[in-house]
PDB file of C-alpha atoms in Angstrom:
ATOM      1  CA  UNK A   9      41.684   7.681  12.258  1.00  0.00           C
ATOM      2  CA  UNK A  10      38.603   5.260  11.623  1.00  0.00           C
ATOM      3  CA  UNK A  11      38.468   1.742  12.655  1.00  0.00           C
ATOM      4  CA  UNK A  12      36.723  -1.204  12.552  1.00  0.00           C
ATOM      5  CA  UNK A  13      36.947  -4.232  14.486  1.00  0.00           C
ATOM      6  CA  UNK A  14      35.326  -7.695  13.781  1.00  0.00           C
ATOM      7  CA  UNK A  15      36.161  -9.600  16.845  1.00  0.00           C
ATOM      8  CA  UNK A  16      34.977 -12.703  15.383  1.00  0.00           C
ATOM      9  CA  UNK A  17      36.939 -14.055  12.143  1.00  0.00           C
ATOM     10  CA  UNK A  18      34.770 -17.643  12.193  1.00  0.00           C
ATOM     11  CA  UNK A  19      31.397 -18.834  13.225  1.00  0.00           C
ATOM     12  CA  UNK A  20      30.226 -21.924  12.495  1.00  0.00           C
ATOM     13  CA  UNK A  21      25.964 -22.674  12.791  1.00  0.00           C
ATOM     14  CA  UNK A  22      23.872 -25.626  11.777  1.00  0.00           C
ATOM     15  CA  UNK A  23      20.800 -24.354   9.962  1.00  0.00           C
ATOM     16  CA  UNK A  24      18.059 -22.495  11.208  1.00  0.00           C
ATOM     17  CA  UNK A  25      20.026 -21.267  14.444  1.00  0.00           C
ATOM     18  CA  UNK A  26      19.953 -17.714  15.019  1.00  0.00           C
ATOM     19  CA  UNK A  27      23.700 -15.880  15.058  1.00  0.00           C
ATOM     20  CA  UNK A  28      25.375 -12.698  15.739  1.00  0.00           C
ATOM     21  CA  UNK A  29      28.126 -10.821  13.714  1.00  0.00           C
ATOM     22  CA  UNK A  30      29.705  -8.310  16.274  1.00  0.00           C
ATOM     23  CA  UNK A  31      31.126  -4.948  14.773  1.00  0.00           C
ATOM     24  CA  UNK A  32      33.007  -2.284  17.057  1.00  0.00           C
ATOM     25  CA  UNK A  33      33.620   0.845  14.988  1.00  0.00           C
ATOM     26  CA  UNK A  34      36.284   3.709  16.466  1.00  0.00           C
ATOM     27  CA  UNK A  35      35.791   7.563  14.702  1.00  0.00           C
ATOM     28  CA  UNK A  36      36.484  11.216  15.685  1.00  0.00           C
ATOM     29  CA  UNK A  37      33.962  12.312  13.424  1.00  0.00           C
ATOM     30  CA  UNK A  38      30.353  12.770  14.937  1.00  0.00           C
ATOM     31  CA  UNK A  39      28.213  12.613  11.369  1.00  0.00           C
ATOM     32  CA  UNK A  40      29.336   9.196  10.022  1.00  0.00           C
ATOM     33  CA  UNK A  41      28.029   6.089   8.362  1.00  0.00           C
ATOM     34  CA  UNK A  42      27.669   2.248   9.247  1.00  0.00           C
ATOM     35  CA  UNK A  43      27.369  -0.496   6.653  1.00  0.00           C
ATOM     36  CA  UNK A  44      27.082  -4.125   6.602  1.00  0.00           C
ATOM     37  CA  UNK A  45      28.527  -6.269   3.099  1.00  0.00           C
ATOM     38  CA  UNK A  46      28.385  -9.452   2.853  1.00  0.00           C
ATOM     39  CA  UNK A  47      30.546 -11.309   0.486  1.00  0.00           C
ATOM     40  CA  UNK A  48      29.964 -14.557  -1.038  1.00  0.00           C
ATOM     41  CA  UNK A  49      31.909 -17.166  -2.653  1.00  0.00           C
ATOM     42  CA  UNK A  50      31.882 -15.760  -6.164  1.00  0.00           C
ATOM     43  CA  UNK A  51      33.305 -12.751  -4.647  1.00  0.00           C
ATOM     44  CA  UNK A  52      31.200  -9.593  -5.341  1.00  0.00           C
ATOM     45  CA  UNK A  53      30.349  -7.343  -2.298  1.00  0.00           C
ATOM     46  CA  UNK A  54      26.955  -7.216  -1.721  1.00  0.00           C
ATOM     47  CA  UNK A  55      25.078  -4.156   0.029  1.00  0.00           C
ATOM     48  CA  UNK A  56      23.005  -5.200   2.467  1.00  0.00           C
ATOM     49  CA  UNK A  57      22.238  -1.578   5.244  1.00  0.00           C
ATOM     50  CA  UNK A  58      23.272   1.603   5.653  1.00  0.00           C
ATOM     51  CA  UNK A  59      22.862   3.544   8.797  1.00  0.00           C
ATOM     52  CA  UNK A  60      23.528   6.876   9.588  1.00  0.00           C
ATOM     53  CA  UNK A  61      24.740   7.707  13.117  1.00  0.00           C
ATOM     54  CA  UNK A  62      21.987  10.071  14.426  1.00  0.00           C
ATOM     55  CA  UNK A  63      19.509   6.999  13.890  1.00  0.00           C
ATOM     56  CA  UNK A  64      19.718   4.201  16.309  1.00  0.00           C
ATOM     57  CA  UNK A  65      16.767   2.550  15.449  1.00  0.00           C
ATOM     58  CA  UNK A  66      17.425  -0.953  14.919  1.00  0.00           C
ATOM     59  CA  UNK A  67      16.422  -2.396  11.616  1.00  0.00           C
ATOM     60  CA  UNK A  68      14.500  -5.599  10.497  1.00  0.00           C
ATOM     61  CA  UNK A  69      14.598  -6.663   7.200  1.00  0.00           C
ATOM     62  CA  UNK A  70      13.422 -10.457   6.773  1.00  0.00           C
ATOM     63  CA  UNK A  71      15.806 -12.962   8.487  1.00  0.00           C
ATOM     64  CA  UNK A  72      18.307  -9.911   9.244  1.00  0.00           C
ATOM     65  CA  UNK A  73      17.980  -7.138  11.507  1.00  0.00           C
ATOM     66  CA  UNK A  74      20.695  -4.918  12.951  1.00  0.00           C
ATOM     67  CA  UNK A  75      21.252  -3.246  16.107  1.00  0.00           C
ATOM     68  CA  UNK A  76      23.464   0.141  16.453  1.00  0.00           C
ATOM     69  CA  UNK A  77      24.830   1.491  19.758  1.00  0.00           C
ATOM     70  CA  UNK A  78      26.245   4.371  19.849  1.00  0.00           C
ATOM     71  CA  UNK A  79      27.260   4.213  23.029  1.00  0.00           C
ATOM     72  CA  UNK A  80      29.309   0.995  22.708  1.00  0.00           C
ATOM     73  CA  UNK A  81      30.439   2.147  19.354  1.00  0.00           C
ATOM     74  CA  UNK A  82      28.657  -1.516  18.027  1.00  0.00           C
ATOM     75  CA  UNK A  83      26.744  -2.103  15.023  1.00  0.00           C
ATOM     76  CA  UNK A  84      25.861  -5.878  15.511  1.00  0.00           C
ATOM     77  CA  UNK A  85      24.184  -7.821  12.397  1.00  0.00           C
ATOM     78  CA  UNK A  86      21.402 -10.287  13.483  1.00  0.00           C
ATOM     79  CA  UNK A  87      20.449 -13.792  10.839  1.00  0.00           C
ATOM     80  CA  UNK A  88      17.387 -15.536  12.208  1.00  0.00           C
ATOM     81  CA  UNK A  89      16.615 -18.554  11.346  1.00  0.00           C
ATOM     82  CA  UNK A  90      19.838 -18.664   9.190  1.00  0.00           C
ATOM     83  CA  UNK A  91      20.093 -21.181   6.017  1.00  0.00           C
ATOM     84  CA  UNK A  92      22.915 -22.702   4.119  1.00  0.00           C
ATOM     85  CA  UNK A  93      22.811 -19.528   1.655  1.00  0.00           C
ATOM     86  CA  UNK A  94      23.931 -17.715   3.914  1.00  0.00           C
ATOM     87  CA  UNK A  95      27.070 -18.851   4.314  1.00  0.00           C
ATOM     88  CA  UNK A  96      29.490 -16.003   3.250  1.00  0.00           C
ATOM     89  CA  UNK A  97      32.359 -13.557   4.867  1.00  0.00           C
ATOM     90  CA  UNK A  98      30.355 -10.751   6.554  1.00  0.00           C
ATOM     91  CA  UNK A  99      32.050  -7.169   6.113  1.00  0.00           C
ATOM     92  CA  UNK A 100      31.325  -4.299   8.709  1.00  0.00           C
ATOM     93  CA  UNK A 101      32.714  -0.973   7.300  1.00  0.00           C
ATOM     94  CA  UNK A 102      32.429   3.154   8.460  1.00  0.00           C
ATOM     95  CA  UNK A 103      32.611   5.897   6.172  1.00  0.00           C
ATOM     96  CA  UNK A 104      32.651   9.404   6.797  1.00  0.00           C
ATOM     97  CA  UNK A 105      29.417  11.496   6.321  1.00  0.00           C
ATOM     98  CA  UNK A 106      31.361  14.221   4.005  1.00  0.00           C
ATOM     99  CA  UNK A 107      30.009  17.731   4.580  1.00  0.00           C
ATOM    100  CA  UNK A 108      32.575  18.761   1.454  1.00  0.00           C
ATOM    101  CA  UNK A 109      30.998  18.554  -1.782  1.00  0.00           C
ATOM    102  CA  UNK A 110      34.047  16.557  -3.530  1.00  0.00           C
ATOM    103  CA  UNK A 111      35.122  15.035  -0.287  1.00  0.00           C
ATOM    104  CA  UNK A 112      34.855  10.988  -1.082  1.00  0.00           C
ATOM    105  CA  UNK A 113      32.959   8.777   1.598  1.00  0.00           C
ATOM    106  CA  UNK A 114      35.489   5.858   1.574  1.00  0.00           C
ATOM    107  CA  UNK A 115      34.936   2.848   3.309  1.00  0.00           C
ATOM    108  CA  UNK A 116      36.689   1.161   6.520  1.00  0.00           C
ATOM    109  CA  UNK A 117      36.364  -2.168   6.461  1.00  0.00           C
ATOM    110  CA  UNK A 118      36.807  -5.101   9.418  1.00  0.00           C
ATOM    111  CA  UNK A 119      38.484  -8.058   8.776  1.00  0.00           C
ATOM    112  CA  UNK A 120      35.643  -9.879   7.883  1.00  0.00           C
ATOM    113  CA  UNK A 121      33.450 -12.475  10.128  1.00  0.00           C
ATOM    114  CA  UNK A 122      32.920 -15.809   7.924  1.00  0.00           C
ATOM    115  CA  UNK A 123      30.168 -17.611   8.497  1.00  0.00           C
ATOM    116  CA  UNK A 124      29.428 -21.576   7.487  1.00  0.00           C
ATOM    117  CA  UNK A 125      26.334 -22.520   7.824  1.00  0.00           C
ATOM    118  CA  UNK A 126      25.500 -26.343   8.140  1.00  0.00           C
ATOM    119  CA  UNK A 127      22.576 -28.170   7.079  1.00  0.00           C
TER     120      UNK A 127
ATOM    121  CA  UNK B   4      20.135  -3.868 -14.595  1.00  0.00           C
ATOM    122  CA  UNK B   5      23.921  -3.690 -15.400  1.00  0.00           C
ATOM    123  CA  UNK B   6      26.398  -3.279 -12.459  1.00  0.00           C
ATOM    124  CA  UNK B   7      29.963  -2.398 -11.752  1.00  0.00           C
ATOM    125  CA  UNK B   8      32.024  -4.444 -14.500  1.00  0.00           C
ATOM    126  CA  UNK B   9      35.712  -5.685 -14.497  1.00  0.00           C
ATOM    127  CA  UNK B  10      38.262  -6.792 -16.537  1.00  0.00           C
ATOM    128  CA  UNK B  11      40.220  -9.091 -16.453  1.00  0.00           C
ATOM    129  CA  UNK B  12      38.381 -11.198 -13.670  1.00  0.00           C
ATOM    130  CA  UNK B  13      41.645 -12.836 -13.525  1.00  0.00           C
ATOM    131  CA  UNK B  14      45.218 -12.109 -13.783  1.00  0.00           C
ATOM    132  CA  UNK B  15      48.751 -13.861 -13.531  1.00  0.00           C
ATOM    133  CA  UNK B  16      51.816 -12.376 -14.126  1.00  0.00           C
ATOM    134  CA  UNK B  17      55.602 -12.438 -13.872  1.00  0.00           C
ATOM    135  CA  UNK B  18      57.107 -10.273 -10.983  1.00  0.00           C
ATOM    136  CA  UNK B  19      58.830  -6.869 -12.745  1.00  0.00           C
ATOM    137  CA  UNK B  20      55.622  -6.730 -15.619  1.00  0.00           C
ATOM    138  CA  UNK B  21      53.560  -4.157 -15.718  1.00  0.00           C
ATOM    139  CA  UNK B  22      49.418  -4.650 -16.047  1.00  0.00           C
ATOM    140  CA  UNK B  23      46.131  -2.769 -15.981  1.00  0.00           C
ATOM    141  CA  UNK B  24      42.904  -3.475 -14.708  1.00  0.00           C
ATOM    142  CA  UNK B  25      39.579  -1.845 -16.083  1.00  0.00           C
ATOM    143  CA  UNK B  26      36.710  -1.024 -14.084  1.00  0.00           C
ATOM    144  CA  UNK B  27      33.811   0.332 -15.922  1.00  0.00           C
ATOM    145  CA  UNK B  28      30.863   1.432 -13.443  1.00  0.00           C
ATOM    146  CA  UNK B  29      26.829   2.210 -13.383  1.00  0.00           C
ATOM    147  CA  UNK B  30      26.538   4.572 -16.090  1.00  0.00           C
ATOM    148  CA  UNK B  31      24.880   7.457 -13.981  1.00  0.00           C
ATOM    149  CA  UNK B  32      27.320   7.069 -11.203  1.00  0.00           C
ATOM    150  CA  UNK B  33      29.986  10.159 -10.641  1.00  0.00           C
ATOM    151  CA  UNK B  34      32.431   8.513  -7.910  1.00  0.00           C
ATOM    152  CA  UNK B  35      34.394   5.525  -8.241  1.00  0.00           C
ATOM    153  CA  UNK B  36      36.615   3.788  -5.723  1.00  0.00           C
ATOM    154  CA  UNK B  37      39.156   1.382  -6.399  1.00  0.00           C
ATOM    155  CA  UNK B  38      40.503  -1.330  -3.050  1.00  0.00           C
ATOM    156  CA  UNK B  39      42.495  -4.302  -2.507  1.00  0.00           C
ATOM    157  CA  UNK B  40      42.126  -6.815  -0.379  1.00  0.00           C
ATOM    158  CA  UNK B  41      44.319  -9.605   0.393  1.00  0.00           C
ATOM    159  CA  UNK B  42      43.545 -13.240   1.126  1.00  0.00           C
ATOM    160  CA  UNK B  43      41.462 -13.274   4.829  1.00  0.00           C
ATOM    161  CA  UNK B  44      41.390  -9.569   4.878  1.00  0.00           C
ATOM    162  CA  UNK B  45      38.503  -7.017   4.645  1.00  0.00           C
ATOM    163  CA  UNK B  46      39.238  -4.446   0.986  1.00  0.00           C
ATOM    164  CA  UNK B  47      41.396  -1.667   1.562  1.00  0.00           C
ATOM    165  CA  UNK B  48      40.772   1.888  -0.120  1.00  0.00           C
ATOM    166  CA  UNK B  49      43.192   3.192  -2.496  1.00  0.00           C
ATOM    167  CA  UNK B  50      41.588   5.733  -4.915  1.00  0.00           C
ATOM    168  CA  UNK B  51      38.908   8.346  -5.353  1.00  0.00           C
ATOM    169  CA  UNK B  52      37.750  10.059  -8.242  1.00  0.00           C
ATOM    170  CA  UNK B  53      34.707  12.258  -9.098  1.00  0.00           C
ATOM    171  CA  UNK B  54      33.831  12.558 -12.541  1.00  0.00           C
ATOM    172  CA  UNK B  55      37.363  12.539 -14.242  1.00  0.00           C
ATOM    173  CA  UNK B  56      39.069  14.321 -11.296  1.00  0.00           C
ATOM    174  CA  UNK B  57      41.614  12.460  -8.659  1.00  0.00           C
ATOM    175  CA  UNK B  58      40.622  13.432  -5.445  1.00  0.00           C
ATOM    176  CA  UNK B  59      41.946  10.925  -3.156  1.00  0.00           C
ATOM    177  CA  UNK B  60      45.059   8.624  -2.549  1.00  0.00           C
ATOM    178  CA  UNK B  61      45.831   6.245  -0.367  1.00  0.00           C
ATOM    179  CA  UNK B  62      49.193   6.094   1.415  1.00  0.00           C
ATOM    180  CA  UNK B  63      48.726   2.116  -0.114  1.00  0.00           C
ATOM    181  CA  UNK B  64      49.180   3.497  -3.517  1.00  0.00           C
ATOM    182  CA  UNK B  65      52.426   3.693  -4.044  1.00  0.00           C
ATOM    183  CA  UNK B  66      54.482   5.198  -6.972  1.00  0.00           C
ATOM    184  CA  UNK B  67      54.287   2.133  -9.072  1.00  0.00           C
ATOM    185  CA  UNK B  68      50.377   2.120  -8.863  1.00  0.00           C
ATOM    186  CA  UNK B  69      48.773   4.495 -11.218  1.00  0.00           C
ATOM    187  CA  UNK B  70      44.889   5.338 -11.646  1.00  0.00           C
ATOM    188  CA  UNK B  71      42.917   7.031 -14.674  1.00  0.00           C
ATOM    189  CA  UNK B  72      39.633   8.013 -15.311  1.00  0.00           C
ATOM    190  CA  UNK B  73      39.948   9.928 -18.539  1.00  0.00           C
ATOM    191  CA  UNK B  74      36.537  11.125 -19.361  1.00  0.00           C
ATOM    192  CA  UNK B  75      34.659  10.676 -16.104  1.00  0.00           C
ATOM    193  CA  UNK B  76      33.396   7.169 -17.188  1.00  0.00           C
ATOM    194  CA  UNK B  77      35.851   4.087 -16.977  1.00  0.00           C
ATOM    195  CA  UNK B  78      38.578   3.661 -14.819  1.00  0.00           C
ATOM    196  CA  UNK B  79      41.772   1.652 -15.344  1.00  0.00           C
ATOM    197  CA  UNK B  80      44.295   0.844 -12.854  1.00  0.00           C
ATOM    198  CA  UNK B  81      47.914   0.316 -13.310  1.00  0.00           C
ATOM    199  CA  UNK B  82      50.241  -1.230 -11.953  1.00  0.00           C
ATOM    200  CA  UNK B  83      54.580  -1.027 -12.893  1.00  0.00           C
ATOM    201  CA  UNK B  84      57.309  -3.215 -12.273  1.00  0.00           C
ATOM    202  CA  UNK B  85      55.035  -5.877 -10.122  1.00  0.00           C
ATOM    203  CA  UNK B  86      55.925  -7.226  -7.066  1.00  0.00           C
ATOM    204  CA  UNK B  87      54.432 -10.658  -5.213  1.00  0.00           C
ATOM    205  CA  UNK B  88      52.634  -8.020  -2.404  1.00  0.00           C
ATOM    206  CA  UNK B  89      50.997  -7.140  -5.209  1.00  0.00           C
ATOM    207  CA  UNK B  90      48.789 -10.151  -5.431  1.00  0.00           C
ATOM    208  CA  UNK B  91      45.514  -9.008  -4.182  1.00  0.00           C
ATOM    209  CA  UNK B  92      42.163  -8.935  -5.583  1.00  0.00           C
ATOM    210  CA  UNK B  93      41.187  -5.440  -6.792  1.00  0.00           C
ATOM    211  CA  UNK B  94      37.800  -3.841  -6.479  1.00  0.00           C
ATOM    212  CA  UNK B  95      36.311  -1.318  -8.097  1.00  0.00           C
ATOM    213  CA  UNK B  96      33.191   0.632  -6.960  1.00  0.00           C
ATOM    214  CA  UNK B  97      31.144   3.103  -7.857  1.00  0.00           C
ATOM    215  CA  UNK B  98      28.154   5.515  -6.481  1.00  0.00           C
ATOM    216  CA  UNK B  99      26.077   8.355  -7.183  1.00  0.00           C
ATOM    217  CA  UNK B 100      27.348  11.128  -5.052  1.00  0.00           C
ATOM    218  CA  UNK B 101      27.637  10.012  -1.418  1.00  0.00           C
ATOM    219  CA  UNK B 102      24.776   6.955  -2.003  1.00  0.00           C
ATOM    220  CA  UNK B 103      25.675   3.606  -1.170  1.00  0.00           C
ATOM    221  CA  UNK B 104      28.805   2.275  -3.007  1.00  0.00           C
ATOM    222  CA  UNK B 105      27.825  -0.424  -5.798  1.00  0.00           C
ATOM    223  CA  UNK B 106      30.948  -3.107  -5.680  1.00  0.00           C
ATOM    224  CA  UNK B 107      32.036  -4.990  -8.879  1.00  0.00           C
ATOM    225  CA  UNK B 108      33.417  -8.630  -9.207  1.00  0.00           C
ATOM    226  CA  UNK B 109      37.091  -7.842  -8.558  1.00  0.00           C
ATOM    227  CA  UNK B 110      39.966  -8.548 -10.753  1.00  0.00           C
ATOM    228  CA  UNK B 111      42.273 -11.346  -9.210  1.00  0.00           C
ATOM    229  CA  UNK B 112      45.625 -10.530  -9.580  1.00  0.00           C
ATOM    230  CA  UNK B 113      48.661 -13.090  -8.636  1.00  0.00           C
ATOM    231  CA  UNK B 114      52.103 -12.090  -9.417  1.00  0.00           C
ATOM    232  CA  UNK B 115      54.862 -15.196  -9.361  1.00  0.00           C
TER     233      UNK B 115
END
């Protein structure tokens, strides 16, 4: 069975501090998929990365970057610099990479890591 | 650029009604999902269907939940004889093929 594990459920920054969301991901399956939502007051989730698991480069985009591990089974989410905007609940979630053609790539979610950001 | 719709954005209801959800998503897209999540909780899958075809249930759905997709474009969800654990928000999502899954707004639903 697939899990995922958001240690932290609050994190509290003042502006412009730099701060890490911490996702540890359990999975038989060797062919699988990491994402990162984020989820903002209003509600929606929004899509911010997909990786697959035979790339372990890290990823910068902007203020955010991500680092994957396979070997600590860790997909940590990176906000530089961060800003009152983004202050949200952070989802980490794992989906199979189906092979079958009608097999459905459902998510796993954490629990969620919500960030405040002060000014 | 329209996304993943849903309606009713919100819903209140008398424990023992019934009520359905609709979930209409990108045009081009073949899959759609439907979740819950609960208050402080990340969503939790329930459904899968591919073009008009059920493929996927969740041991979550349980006999009074039931899910359509009738000609492989909208989706409604419906729910029987409500309950209070019922009160969830419900998501709906859709994708082309395995792509990334585009979420909607969620349709709040609290059951007194």
């Amino acid at each position: 069975a697939q899990k995922v594990t958001q240690a932290q459920t609050e994190i509290s920054v003042v502006e412009k501090e730099d701060v890490t969301l911490d996702c540890v991901y359990e999975t038989r399956d060797t062919t699988y998929y990491l994402f990162w939502y984020k989820q903002p007051p209003s509600g929606e989730l929004v899509f911010l990365i997909r990786r697959n698991s035979f790339d372990e480069q890290n990823e910068i985009s902007g203020r955010y970057s991500w680092n994957f591990q396979k070997s600590t089974s860790s997909f940590n989410f990176t906000i530089t610099a961060s800003q009152v905007v983004d202050s949200a609940v952070y989802f980490c979630a794992l989906s199979e990479a189906a092979v079958l053609h009608n097999a459905g790539n459902m998510l796993t979610f954490g629990g969620g890591t919500r960030l405040m950001v002060k000014p | 650029d329209t996304g993943v719709s849903q309606n009713p954005r919100h819903k209140i209801t008398k424990r023992g009604q019934n009520v359905t959800f609709r979930c209409d998503p990108i045009s081009e897209h073949n899959r759609l999902y439907w979740y819950r999540q609960t208050l402080g909780q990340g969503p939790e899958f329930l459904t899968y269907f591919q073009n008009e075809a059920q493929l996927e249930k969740s041991r979550l759905l349980s006999d009074r939940f039931s899910a359509e997709r009738p000609k492989g474009s909208f989706s409604t969800l419906e729910i029987q004889r409500t309950e209070q654990g019922d009160s969830a928000m419900y998501l709906c999502a859709s994708s082309q093929g395995a792509r990334k899954q585009f979420f909607g707004p969620g349709t709040r639903l609290t059951v007194l």
